[in-house]
GROMACS .gro file of C-alpha atoms in nm:
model
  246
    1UNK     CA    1   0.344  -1.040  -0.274
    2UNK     CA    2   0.016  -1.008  -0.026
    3UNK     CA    3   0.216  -0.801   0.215
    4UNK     CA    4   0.373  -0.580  -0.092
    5UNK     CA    5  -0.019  -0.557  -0.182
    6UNK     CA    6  -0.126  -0.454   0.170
    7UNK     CA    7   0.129  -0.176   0.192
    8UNK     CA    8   0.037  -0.047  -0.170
    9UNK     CA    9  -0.311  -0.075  -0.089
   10UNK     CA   10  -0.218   0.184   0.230
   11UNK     CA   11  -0.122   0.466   0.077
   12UNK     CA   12  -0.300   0.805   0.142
   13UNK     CA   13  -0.293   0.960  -0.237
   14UNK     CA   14  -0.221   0.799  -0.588
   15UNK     CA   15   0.153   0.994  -0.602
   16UNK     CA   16   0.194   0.793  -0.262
   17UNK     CA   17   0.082   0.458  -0.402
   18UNK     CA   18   0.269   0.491  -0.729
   19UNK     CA   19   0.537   0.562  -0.540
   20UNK     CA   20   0.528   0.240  -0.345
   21UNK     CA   21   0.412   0.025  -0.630
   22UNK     CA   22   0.755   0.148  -0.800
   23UNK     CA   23   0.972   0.051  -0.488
   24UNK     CA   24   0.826  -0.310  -0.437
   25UNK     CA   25   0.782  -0.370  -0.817
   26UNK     CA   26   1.196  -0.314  -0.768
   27UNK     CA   27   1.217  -0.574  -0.558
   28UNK     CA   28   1.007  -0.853  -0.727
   29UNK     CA   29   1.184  -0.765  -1.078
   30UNK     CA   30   1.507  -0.624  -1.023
   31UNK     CA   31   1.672  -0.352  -1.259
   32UNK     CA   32   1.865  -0.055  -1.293
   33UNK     CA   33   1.492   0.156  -1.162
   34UNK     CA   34   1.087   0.146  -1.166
   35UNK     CA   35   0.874   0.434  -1.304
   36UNK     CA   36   0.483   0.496  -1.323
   37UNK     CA   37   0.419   0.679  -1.630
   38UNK     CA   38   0.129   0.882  -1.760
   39UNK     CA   39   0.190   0.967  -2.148
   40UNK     CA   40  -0.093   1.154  -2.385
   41UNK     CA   41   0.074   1.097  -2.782
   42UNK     CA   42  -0.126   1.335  -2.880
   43UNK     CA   43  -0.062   1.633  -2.651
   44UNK     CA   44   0.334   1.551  -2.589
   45UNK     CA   45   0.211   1.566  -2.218
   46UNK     CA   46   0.451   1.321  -1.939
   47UNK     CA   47   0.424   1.289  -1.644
   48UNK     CA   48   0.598   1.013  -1.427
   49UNK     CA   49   0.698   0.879  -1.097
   50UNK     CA   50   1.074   0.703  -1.051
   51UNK     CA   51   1.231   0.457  -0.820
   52UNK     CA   52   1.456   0.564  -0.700
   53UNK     CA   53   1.382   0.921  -0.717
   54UNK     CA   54   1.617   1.089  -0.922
   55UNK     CA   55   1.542   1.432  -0.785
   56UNK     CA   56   1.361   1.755  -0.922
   57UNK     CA   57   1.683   1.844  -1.161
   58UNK     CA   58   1.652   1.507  -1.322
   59UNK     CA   59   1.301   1.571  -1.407
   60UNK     CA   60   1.347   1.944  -1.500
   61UNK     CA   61   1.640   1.826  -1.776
   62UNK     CA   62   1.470   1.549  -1.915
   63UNK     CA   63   1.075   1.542  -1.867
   64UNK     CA   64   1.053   1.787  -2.201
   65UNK     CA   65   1.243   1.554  -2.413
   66UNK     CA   66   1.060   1.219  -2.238
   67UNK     CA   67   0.704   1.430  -2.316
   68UNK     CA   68   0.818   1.533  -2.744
   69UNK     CA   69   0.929   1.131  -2.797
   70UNK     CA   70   0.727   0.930  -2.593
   71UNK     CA   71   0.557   0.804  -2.896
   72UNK     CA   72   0.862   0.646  -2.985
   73UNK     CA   73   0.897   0.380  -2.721
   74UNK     CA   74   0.731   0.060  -2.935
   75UNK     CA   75   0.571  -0.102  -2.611
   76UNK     CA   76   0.372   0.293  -2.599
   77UNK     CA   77   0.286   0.235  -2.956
   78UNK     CA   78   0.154  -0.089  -2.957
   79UNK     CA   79  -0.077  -0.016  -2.660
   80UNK     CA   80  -0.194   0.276  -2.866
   81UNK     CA   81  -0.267   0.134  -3.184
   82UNK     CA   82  -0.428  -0.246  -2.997
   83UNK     CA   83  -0.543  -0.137  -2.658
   84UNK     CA   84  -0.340  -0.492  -2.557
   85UNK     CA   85  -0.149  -0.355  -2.248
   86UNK     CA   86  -0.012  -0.657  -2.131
   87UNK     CA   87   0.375  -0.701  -1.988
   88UNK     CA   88   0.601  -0.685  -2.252
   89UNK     CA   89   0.955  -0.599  -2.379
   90UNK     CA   90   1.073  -0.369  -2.593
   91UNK     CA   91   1.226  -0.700  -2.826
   92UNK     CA   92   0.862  -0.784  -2.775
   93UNK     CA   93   0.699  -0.542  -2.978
   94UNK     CA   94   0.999  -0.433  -3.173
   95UNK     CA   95   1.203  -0.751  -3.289
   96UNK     CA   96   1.390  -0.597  -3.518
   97UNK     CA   97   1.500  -0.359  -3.302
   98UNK     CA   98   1.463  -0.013  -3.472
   99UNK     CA   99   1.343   0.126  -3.146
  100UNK     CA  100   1.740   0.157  -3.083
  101UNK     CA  101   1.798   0.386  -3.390
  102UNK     CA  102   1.538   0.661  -3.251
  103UNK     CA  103   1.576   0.972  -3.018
  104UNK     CA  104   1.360   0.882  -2.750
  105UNK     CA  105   1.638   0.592  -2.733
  106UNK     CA  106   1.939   0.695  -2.822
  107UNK     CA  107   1.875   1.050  -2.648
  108UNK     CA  108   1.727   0.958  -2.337
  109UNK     CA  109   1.742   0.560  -2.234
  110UNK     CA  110   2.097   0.524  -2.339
  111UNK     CA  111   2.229   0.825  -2.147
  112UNK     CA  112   2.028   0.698  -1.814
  113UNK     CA  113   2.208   0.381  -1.876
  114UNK     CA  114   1.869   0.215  -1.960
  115UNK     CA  115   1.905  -0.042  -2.231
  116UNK     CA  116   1.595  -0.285  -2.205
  117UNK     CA  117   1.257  -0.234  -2.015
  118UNK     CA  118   0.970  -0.418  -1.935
  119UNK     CA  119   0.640  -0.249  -1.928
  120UNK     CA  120   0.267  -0.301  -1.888
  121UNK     CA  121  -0.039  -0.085  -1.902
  122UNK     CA  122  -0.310  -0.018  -1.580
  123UNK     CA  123  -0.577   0.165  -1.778
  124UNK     CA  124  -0.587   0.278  -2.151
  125UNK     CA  125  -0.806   0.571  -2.342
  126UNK     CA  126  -0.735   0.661  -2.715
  127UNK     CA  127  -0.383   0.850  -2.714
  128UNK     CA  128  -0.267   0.754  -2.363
  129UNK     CA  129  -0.085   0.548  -2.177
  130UNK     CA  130  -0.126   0.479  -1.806
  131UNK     CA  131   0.132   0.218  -1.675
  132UNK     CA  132   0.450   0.068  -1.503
  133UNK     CA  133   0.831  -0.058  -1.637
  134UNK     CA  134   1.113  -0.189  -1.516
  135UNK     CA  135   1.409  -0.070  -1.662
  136UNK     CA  136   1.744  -0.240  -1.664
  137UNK     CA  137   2.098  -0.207  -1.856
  138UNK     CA  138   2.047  -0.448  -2.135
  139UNK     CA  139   2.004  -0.790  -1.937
  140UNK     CA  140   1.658  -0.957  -2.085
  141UNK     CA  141   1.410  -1.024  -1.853
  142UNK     CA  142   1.261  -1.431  -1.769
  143UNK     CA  143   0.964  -1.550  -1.833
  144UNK     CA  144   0.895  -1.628  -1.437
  145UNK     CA  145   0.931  -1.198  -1.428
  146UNK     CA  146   0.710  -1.168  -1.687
  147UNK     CA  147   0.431  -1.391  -1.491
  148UNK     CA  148   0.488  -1.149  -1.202
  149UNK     CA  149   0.391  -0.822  -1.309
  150UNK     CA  150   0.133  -0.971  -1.500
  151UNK     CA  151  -0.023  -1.117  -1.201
  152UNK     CA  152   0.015  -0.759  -1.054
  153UNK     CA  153  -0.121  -0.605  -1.298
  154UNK     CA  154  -0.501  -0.626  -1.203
  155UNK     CA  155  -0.481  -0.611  -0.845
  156UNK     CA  156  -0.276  -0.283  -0.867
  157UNK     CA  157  -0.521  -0.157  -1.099
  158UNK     CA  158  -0.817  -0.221  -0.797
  159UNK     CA  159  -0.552  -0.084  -0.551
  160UNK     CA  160  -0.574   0.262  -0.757
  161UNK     CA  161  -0.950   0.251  -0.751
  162UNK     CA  162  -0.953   0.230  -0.418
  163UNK     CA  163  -0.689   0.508  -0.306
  164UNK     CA  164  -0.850   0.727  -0.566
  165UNK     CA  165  -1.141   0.709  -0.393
  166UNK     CA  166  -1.014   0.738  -0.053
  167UNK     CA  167  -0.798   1.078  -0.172
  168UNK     CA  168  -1.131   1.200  -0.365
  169UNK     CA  169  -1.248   1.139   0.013
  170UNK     CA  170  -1.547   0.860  -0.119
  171UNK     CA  171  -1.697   0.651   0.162
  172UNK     CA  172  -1.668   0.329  -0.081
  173UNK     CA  173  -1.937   0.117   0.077
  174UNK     CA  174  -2.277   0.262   0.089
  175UNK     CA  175  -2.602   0.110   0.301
  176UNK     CA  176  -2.791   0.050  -0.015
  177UNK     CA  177  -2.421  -0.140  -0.177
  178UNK     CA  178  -2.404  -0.356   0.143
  179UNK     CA  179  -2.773  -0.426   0.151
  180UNK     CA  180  -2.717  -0.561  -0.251
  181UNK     CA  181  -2.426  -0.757  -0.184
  182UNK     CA  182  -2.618  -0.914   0.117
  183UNK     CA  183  -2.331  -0.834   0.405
  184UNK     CA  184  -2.462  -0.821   0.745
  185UNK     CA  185  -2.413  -0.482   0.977
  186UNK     CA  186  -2.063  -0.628   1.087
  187UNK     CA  187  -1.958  -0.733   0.758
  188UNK     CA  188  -2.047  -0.411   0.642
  189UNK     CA  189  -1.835  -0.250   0.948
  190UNK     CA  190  -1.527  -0.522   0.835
  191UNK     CA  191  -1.591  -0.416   0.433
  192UNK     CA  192  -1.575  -0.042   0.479
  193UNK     CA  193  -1.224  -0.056   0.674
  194UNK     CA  194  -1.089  -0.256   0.406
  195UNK     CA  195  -1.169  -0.006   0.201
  196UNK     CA  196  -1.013   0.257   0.367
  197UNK     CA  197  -0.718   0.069   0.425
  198UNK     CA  198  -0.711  -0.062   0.740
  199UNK     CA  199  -0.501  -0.375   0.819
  200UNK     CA  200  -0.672  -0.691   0.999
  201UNK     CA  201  -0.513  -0.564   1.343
  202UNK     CA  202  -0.623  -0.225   1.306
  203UNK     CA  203  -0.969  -0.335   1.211
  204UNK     CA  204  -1.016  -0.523   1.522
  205UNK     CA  205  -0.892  -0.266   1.753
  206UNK     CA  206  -1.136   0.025   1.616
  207UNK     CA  207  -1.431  -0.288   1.603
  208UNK     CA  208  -1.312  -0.438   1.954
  209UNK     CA  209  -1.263  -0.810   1.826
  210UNK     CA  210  -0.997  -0.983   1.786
  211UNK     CA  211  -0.791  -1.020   1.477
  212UNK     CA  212  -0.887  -1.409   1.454
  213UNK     CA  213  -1.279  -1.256   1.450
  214UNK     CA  214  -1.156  -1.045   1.165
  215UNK     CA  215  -1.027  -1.327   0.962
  216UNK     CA  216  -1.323  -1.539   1.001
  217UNK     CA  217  -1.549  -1.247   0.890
  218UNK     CA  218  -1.275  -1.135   0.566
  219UNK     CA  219  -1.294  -1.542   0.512
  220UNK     CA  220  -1.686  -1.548   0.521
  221UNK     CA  221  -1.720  -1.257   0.295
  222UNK     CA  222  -1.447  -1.349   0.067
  223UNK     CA  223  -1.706  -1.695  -0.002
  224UNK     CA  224  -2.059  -1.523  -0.056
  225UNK     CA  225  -1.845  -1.302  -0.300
  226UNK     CA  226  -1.664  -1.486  -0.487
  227UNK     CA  227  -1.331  -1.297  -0.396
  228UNK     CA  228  -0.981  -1.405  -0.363
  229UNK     CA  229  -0.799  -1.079  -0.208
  230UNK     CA  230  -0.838  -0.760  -0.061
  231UNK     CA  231  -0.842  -0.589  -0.381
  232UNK     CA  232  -1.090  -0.776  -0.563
  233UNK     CA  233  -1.293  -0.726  -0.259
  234UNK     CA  234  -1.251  -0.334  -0.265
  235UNK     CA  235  -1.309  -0.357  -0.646
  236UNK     CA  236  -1.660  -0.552  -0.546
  237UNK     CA  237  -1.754  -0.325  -0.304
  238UNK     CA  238  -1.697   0.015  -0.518
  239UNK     CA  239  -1.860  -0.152  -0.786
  240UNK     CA  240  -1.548  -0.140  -1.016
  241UNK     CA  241  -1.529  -0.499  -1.018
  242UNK     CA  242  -1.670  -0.520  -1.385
  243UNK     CA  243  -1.412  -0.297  -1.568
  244UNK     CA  244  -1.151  -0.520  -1.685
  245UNK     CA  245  -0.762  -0.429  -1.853
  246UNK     CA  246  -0.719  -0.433  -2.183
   0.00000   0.00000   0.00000
């Protein structure tokens, strides 16, 4: 999971760190594919990202039909109408399964071969829906897959924090930030190249220390912060830390 986390946390632009959040979410909960979706109800606007990539035909037939139904998929609804976008199934939020009887459905899962799905919200306004699923061909999904994307969930919402504000081109760590978190000049070196991305290896080669020096630094800032990962320490550093899912 760390190193699927590091190699997320790499990407150069958010299409590039959907797109490898889709392929490693694959491999954690395997199904038939992965997709990052960004719906707005209330414009019939979709746009999405899918693992594997179907190619631009795929996308020209069905993105219309995906955009006019959306609102029918129940996990979509249930995020809209409780801002609760934790990882669920459709038999989740729609036990008695009418879900199956609609277009969105019958129209568009069904002919993909897509028959369950399990889904979970990043970030939520009124009247969109900003997430991940995991679709498959009707075989439920366990509890232990469950646990994992919801684990993911927050970490992958810092990791898009911090490669939106590397592609926005944001230095992430100012003077007056490090001064208020109270990281020394090196720290402050260490902190703003794991915020731009940098592995432990690369670190130490642009710092000229060794990776060992760079793991006793990450380990010493990771204590006076209160931080567990990477990503929480990016979050703490841009200051996003405080947001929190819904």
């Amino acid at each position: 999971v760390l190193e699927a986390l590091a190699d997320i946390g790499a990407a150069s632009t958010l299409d590039d760190w959907a797109t490898r959040a889709c392929r490693h979410l694959l491999d954690m909960v395997p199904g038939v594919s992965s997709t990052y979706t960004e719906v707005n109800t209330a414009t019939g606007r979709a746009a999405a990202i899918v693992y594997p990539d179907p190619g631009p035909a795929w996308f020209a037939q069905w993105r219309p039909f995906f955009g006019e139904h959306a609102h029918e998929n129940p996990i979509v609804a249930h995020i809209e109408a409780t801002g609760d976008g934790s990882a669920a199934t459709w038999r989740d939020r729609d036990p008695e399964r009418r879900f199956e009887r609609t277009a969105l459905y019958r129209g568009f899962y069904v002919p993909n071969g897509i028959r369950s799905q399990l889904a979970f919200a990043l970030a939520m306004e009124p009247g969109e829906f900003v997430g991940f699923a995991v679709n498959r061909d009707g075989v439920d999904f366990a509890p232990s897959e469950r646990a994992t994307v919801e684990l993911l969930r927050p970490q992958l919402l810092n990791l898009h924090r911090l490669v939106a504000a590397r592609e926005a081109g944001v230095s992430g760590l100012s003077d007056a930030r490090a001064g208020a978190l109270g990281l020394t000049a090196r720290q402050t070196d260490v902190v703003r190249l794991v915020v731009a991305g940098r592995t432990n290896d690369q670190i130490a080669a642009e710092l000229g220390i060794s990776a060992g020096t760079v793991r006793k630094h990450l380990e010493a800032i990771f204590g006076m912060l209160g931080v567990a990962s990477r990503a929480a320490l990016v979050a703490r550093a841009l200051g996003t830390d405080a947001a929190r899912l819904g």
